Coordinates of C-alpha atoms in Angstrom, one line a residue:
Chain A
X94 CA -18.6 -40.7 33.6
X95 CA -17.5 -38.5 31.1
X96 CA -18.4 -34.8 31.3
X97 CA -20.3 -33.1 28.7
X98 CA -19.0 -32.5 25.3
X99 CA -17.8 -28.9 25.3
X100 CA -17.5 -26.9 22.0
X101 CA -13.9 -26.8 21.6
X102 CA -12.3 -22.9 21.9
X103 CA -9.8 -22.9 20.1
X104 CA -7.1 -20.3 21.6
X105 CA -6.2 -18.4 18.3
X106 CA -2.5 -17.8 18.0
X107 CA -0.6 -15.9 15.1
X108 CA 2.7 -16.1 13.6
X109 CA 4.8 -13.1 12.7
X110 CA 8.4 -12.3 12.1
X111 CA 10.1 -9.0 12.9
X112 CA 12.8 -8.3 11.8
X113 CA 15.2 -6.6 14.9
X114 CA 18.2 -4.6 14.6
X115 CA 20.5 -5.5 17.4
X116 CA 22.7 -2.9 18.6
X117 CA 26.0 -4.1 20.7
X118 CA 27.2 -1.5 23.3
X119 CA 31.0 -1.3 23.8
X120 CA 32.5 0.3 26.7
X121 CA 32.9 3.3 27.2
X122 CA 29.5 3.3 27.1
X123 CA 29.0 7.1 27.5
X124 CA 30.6 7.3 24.2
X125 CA 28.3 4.4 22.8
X126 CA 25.5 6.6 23.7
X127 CA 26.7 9.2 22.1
X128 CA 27.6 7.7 18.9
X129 CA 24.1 6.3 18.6
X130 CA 22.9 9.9 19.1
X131 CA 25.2 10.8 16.5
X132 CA 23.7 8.1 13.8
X133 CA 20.2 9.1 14.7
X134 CA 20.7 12.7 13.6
X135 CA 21.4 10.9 9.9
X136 CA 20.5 8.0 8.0
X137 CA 20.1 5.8 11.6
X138 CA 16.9 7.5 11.8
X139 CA 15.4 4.1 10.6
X140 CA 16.3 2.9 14.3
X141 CA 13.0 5.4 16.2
X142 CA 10.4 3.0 16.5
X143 CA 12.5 -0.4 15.5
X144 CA 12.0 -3.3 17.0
X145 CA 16.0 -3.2 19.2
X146 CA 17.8 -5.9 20.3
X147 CA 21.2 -5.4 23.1
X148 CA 23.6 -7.7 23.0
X149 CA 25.6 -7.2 26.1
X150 CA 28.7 -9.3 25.1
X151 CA 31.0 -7.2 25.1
X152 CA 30.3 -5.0 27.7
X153 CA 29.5 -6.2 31.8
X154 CA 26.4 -4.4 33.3
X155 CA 25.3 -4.6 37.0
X156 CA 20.8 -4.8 36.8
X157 CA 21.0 -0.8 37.2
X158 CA 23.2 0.0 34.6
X159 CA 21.4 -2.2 31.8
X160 CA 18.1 -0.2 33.0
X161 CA 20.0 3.3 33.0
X162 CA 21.2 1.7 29.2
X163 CA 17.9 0.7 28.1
X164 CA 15.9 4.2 29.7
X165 CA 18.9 6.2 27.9
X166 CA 17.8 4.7 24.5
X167 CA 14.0 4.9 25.1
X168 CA 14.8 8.6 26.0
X169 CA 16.0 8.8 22.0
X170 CA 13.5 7.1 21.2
X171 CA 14.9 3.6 20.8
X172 CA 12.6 0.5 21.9
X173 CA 14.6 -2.2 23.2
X174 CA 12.0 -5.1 23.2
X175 CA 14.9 -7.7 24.2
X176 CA 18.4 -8.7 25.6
X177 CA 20.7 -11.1 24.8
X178 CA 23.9 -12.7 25.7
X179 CA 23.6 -11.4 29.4
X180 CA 23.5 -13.2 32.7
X181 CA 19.7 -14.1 33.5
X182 CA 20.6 -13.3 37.2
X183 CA 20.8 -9.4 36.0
X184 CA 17.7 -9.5 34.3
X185 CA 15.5 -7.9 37.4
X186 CA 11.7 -6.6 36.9
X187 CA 11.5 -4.0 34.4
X188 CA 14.1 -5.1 32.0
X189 CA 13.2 -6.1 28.7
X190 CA 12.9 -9.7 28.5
X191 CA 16.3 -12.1 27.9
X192 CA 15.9 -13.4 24.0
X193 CA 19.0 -15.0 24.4
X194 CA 21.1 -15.8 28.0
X195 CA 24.7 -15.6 27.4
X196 CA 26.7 -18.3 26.1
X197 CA 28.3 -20.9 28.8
X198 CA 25.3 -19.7 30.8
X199 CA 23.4 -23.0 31.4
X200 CA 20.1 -22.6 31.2
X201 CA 18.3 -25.0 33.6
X202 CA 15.1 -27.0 31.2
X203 CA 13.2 -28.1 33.5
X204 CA 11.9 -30.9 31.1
X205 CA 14.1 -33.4 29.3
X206 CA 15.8 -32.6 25.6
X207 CA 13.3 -33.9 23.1
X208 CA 15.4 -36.2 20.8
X209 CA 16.2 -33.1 17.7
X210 CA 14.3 -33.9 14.9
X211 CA 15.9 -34.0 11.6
X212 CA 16.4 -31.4 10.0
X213 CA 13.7 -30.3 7.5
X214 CA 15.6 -29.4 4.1
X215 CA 13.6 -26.1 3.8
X216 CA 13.6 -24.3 -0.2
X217 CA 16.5 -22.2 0.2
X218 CA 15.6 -20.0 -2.1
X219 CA 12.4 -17.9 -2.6
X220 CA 11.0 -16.3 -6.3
X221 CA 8.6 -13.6 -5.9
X222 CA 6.5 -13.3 -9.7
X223 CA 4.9 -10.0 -7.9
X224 CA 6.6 -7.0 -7.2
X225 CA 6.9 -6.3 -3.8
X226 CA 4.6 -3.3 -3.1
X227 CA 5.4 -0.3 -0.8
X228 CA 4.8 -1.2 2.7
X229 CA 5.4 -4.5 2.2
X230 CA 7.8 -6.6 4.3
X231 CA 9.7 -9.5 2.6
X232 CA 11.6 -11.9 5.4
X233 CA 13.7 -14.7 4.1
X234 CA 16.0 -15.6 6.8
X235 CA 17.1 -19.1 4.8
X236 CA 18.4 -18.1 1.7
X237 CA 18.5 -16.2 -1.2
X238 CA 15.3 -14.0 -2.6
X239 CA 14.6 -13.6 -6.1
X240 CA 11.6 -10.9 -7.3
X241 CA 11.0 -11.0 -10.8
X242 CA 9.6 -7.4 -10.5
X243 CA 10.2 -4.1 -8.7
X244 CA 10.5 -3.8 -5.3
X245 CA 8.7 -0.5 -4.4
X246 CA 9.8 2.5 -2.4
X247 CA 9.2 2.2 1.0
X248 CA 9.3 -1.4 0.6
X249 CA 12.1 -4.3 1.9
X250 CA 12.8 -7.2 1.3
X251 CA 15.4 -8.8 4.2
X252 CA 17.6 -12.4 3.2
X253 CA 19.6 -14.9 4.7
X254 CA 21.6 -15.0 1.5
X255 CA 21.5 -12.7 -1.3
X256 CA 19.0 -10.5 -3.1
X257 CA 17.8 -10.8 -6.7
X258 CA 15.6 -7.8 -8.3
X259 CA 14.6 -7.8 -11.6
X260 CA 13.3 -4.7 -12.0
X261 CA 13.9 -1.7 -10.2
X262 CA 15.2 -1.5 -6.8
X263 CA 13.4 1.5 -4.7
X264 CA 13.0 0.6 -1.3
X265 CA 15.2 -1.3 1.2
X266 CA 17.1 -4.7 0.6
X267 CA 19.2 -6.3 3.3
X268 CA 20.8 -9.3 2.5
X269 CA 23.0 -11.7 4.2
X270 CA 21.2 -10.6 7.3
X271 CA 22.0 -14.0 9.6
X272 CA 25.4 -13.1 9.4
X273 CA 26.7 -14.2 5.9
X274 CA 29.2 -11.7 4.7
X275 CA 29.4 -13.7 1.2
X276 CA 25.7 -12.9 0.6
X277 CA 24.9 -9.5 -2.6
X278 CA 22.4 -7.8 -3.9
X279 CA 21.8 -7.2 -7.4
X280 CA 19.4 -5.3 -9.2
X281 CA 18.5 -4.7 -12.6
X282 CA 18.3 -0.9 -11.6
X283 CA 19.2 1.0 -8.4
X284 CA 16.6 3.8 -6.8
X285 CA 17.6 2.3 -3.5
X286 CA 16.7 3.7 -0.2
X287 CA 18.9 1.4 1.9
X288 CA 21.1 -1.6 0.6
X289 CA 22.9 -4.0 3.7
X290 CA 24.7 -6.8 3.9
X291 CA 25.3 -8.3 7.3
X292 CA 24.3 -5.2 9.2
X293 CA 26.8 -2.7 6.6
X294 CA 24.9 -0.8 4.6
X295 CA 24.6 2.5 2.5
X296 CA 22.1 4.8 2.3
X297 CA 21.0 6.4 -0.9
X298 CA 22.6 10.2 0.2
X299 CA 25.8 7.6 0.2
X300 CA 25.9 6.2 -3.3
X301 CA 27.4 7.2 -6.0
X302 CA 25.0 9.3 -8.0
X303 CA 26.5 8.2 -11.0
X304 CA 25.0 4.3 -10.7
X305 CA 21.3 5.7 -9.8
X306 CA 19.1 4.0 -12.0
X307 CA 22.0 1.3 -13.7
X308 CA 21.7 -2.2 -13.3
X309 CA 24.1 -3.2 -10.0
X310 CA 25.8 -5.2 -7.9
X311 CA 26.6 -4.6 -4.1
X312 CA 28.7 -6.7 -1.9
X313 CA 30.8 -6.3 1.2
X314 CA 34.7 -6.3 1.0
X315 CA 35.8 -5.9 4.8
X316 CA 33.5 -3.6 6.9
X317 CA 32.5 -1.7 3.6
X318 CA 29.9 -1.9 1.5
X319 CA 30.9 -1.9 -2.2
X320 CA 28.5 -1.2 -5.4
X321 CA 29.7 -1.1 -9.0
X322 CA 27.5 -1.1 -12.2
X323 CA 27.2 -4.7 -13.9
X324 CA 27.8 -3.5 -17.4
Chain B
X109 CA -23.4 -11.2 -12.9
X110 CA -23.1 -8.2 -10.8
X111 CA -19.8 -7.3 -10.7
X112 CA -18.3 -5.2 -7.4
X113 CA -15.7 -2.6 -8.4
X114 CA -13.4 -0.3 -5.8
X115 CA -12.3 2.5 -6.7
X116 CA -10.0 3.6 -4.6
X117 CA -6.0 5.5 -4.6
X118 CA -4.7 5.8 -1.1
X119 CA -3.9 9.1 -1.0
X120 CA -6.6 11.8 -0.9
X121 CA -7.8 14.5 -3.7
X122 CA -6.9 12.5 -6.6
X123 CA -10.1 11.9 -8.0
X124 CA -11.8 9.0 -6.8
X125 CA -15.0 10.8 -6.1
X126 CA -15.0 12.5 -9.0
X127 CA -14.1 8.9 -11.2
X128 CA -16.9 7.3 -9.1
X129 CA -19.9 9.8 -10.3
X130 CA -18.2 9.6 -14.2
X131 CA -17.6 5.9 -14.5
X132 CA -21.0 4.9 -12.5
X133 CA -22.9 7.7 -15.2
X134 CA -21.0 6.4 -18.1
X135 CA -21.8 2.8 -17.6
X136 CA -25.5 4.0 -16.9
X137 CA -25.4 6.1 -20.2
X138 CA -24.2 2.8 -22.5
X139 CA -27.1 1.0 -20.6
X140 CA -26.3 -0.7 -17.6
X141 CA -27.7 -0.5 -14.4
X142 CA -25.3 1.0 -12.4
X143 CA -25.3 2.0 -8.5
X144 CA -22.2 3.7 -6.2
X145 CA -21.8 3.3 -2.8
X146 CA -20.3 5.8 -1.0
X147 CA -17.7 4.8 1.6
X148 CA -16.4 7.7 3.2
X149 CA -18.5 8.0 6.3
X150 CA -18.5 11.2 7.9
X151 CA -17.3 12.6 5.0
X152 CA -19.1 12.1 2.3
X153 CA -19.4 13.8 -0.7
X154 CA -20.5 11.8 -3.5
X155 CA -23.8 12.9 -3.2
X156 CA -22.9 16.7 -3.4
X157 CA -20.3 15.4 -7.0
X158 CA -23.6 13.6 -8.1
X159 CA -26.1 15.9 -7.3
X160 CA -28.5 14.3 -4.9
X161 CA -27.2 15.8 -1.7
X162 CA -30.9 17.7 -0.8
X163 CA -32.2 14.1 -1.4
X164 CA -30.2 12.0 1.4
X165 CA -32.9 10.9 3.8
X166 CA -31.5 7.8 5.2
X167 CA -28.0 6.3 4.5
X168 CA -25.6 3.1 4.1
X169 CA -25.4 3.0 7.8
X170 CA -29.1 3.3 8.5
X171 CA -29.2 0.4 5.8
X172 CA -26.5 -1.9 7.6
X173 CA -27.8 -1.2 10.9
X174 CA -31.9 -2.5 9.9
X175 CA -33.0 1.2 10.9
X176 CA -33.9 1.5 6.9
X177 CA -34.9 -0.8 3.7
X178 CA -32.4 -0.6 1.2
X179 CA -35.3 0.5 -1.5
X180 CA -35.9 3.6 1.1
X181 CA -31.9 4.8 1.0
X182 CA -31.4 4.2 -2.5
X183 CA -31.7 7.3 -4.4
X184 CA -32.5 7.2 -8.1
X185 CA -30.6 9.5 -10.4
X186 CA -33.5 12.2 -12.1
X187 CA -31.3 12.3 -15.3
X188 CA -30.3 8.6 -15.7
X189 CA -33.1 6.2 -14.1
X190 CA -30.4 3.3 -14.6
X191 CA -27.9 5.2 -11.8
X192 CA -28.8 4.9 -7.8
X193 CA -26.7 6.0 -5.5
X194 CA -26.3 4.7 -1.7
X195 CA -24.7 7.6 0.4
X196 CA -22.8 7.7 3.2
X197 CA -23.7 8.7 6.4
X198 CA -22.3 12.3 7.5
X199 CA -22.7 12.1 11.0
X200 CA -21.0 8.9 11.9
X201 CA -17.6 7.5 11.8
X202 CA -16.3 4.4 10.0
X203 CA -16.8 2.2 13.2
X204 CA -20.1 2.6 12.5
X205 CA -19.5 0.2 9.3
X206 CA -18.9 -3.2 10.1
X207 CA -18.0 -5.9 7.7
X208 CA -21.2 -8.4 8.1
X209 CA -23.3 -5.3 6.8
X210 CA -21.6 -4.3 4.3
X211 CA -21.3 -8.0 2.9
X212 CA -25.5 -7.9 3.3
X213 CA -25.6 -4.8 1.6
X214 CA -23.2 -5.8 -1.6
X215 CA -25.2 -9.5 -1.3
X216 CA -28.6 -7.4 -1.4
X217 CA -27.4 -5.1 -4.8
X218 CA -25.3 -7.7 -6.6
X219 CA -29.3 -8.8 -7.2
X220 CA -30.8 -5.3 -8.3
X221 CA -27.5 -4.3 -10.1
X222 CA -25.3 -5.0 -13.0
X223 CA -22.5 -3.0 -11.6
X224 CA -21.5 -1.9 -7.9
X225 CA -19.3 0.9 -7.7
X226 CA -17.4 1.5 -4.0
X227 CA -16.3 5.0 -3.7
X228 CA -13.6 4.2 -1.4
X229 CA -12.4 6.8 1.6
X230 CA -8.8 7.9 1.4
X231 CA -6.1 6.2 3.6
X232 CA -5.6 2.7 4.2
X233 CA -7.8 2.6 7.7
X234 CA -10.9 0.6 8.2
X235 CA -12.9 2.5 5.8
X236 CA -11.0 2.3 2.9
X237 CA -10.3 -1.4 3.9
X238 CA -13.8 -2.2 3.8
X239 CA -14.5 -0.5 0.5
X240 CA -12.3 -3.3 -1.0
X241 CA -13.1 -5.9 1.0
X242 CA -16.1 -7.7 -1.2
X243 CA -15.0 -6.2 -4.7
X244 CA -14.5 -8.1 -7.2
X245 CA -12.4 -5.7 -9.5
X246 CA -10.2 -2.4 -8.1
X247 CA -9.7 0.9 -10.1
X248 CA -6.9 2.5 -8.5
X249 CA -7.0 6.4 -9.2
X250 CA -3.5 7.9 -9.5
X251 CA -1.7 11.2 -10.3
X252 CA 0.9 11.9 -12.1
X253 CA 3.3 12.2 -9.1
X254 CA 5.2 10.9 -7.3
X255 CA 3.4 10.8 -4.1
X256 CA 0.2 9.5 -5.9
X257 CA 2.2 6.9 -7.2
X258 CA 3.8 5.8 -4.3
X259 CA 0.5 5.4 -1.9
X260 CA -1.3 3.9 -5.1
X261 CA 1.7 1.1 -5.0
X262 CA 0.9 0.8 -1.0
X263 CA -2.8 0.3 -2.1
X264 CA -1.9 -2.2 -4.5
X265 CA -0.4 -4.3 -1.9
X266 CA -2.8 -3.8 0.8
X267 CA -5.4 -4.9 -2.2
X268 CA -4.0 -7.9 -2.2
X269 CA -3.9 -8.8 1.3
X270 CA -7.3 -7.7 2.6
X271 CA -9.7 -7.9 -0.7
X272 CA -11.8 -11.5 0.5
X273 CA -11.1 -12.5 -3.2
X274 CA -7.6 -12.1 -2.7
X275 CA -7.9 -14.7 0.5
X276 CA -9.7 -17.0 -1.5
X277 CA -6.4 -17.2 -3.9
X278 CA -8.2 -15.6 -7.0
X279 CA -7.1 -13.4 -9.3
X280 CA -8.0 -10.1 -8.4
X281 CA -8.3 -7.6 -11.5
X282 CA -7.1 -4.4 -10.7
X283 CA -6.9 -1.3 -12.8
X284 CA -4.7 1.7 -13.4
X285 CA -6.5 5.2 -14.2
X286 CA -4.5 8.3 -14.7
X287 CA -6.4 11.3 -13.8
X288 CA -5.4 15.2 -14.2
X289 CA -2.5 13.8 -16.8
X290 CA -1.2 17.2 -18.4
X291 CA 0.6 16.3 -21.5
X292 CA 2.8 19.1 -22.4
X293 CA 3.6 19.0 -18.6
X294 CA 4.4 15.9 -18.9
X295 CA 7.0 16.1 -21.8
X296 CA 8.1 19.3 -20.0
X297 CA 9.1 16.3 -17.5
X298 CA 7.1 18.6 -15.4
X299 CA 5.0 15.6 -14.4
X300 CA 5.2 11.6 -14.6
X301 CA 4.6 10.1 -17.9
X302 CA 2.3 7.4 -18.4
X303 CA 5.2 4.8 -19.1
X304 CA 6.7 6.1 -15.8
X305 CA 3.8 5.2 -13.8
X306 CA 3.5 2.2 -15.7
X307 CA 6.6 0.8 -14.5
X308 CA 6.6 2.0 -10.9
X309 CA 2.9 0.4 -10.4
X310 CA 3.0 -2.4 -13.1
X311 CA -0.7 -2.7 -13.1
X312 CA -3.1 -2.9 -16.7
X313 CA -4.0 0.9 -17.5
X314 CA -8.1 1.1 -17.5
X315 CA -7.8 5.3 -19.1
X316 CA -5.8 8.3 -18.9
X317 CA -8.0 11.2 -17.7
X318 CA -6.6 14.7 -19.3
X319 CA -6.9 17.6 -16.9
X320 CA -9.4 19.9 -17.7
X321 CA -11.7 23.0 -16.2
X322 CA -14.6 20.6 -17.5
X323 CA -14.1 18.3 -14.0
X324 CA -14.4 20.9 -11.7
X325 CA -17.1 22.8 -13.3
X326 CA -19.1 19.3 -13.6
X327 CA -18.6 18.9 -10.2
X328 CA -19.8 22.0 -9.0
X329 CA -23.2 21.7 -10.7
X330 CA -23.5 18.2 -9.8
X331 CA -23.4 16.4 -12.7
X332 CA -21.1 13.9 -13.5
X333 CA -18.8 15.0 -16.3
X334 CA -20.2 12.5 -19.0
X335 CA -23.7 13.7 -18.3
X336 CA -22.7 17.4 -18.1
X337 CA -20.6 17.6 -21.0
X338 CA -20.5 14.1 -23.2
X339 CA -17.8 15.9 -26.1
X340 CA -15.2 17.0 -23.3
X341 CA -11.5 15.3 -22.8
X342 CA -12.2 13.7 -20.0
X343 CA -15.9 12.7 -20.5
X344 CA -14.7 10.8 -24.0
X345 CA -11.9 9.4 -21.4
X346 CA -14.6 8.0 -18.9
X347 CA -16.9 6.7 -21.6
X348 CA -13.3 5.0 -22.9
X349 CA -12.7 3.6 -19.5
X350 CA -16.4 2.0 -18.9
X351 CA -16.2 0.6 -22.1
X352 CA -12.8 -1.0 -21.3
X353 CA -14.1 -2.1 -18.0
X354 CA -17.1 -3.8 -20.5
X355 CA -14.4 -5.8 -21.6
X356 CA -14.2 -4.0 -24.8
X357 CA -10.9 -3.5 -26.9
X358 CA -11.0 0.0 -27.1
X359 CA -7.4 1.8 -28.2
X360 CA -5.5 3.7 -25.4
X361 CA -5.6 8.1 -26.2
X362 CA -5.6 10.9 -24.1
X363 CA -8.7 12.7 -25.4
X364 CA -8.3 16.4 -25.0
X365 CA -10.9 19.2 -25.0
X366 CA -12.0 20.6 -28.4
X367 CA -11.3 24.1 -28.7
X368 CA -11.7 26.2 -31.5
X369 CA -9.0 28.3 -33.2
X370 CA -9.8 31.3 -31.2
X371 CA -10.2 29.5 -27.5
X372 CA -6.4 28.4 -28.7
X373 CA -5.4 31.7 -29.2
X374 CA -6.6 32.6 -26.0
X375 CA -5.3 30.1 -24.5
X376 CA -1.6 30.3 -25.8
X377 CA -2.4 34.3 -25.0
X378 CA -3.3 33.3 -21.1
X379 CA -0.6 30.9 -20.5

């Protein structure tokens, strides 16, 4: 007997990538608090409202003390939509969810690895023909992006490797955002609001008002982010 | 083929309204049969700009919703008998539209029409996204300025993401005008300059519309400005624009307002 054919529901599901700024307390943590307060009253505005990460590496927090952390943020109007690197036993009811448990952690799968497929051998590089309009969100996590035209203000465009603009730069580029330090922008001219690499970045109140509108180049030497004109 | 235009901007007071009434007349004027649509339920206004407001009986809404035949909400301009206009409800909201019947509607007057003109609603919300939704061409209205500019590049974008040609991967042709451009202001560098604008938005310029006294006084005795005053600036930069949109080659100016020796004396006098 086989049951009536049902019309197949499809459950609809989307996919979407944010992209989340992880902050990583240090201890003292009073003083981590208040540093972030400190940032937030200048250019770390761009943090109210962002989807937050913790990483709690570097710091050991009993259940409590993560939920006093995370209602201290909120308070300033930080979201923290995840932790990581954190011992799932302090995760209790309340807490943002664990993106990632800490490392030695093992996390017991309850079904058996599936054999890990080859890996695909993605583009790793995307070109853009359009220019990337304000309120648009470019994410490239794999490698470099290329837009042959601007990139408007109150746009951004965030890459695994480095950043290409054609025409004029206005809004936001973050390159070499999974944590390469080699990655650069370049631009054909600067309006920037924001330029990162690997979490450093520079703000426009912090460039030198001398390069605005000048074809550049930014890259990281150290902890600092570095622009100089390219001719 | 009908063809569905939007004319939209993003931000508000720019002159969409106003670009609506003299486009939709000046295609009307050279011929074509020509109707707008006003989308800005619950706030409309382009049957005050167009003169028809003591004529509103029933509206798009009435229209989407079956409560009235489009024939009965249509309301045919007295001056040009080739211009309709389908208001907008002013005691709803933009829920009120839905997408189905607006899609009936447009199917419904692509039939009757040669051209479709969406007045869209300022912002980037539900009314403004419907506006765009079926159109096959946009005219996006900016300012000189920077904050014009800006929300008319955040249109741009959100044009193509939600307009249904768009999804379907074909080209979508979208316009630039440039409405209240000043000229001396603008070499004053008082304002943007066309190139300026040009290069932020990168889009194909449809006119540049001068500033003039002419708009506002049009507007206030409901009568689109090509109708009310054919020889002014921006009527000549209307008709320049409709006949661009024909898919004529028509070259780019900045008409101005004629004045005679003495209105320039005045003028220099005032100033």
């Amino acid at each position: 007997m086989t049951s009536p054919a049902q019309p197949e529901q499809p459950a609809r599901f989307f996919c979407r990538s944010y992209m989340a700024v992880v902050l990583m307390p240090e201890p003292p943590i009073v003083e981590w608090v208040a540093g972030i307060e400190q940032k937030l009253k200048g250019a770390g505005r761009f943090l109210v409202g962002a989807p937050v990460v913790l990483d709690l590496s570097s710091v050991k927090l009993s259940p409590s003390a993560i939920g006093h952390l995370v209602a201290e943020l909120d308070h300033r109007g930080i979201r923290v939509m995840g932790l990581e690197n954190t011992d799932p036993k302090a995760i209790s009811g309340g807490l943002p969810p664990l993106v990632r448990p800490s490392k030695g952690v093992s996390v017991d799968l309850a079904a058996p690895k599936a054999p890990v497929p080859e890996p695909n051998r993605k583009p790793a590089a995307l070109l853009l023909d359009e220019p990337v309009r304000s309120g648009q969100s470019v994410f490239f996590p794999d490698g470099d992006v290329t837009v042959l035209g601007s990139v408007g203000s109150g746009a951004e465009v965030v890459a695994g490797g480095s950043i290409h603009v054609y025409g004029t730069l206005r809004g936001r580029a973050m390159a070499g955002s999974s944590g390469n330090t080699q990655a650069r922008i370049f631009c054909n001219r600067i309006e920037a609001e924001l330029l990162a690499i690997d979490g450093y970045y520079l703000t426009a109140e912090s460039m030198h008002a001398g390069l605005r509108d000048r074809p550049v180049q930014a890259w990281l030497e150290g902890n600092e982010l570095k622009i100089s004109a390219l001719r | 083929m009908a063809k569905v235009v939007v004319i939209t901007s993003g931000k508000g007071g720019v002159g969409k309204t106003t670009s609506t009434a003299a486009l939709g007349a000046a295609l009307a004027q050279l011929g074509q049969h020509v109707v707008v649509i006003d989308f800005d339920v619950g706030l409309r206004n382009l049957d005050l700009v167009m003169g028809a407001e003591r004529r509103v009986v029933f509206d798009f809404i009435n229209v989407t919703q079956g409560v009235a035949k489009l024939s009965q909400a249509l309301i045919r301009d007295k001056r040009l008998d080739k211009l309709a206009l389908l208001p907008a409800s002013q005691t709803r909201d933009k829920d009120a539209l839905t997408e189905e019947g607006v899609l009936n509607v447009i199917t419904a007057l692509r039939k009757m029409f040669d051209w479709i003109i969406c007045d869209s609603p300022a912002g980037i919300e539900r009314g403004a996204t419907l506006a765009m939704r079926f159109a096959d061409e946009a005219i996006i209205v900016t300012n000189p300025e920077v904050s014009s500019v800006r929300d008319s590049d955040r249109i741009i974008g959100i044009l193509d993401a939600k307009m249904m040609r768009a999804e379907r991967g074909e080209r979508v042709k979208k316009h630039l005008l440039l409405t209240r451009f000043d000229q001396a202001r603008a070499a004053r560098g008082e304002m943007l300059n066309v190139d300026d604008v040009l290069e932020i938005l990168s889009t194909s310029l449809l006119g540049i519309v001068p500033e003039s006294e002419e708009v506002l006084r049009a507007s206030n005795l409901g009568s689109p400005v090509t109708f009310n005053n054919p020889d002014s600036g921006p009527a000549r930069a209307y008709f320049d624009a409709a006949r661009r949109l024909m898919g004529e080659d028509i070259e780019m100016t900045i008409p101005t307002d004629k004045q005679s020796l003495l209105g320039k004396l005045f003028g220099r006098r005032a100033a």
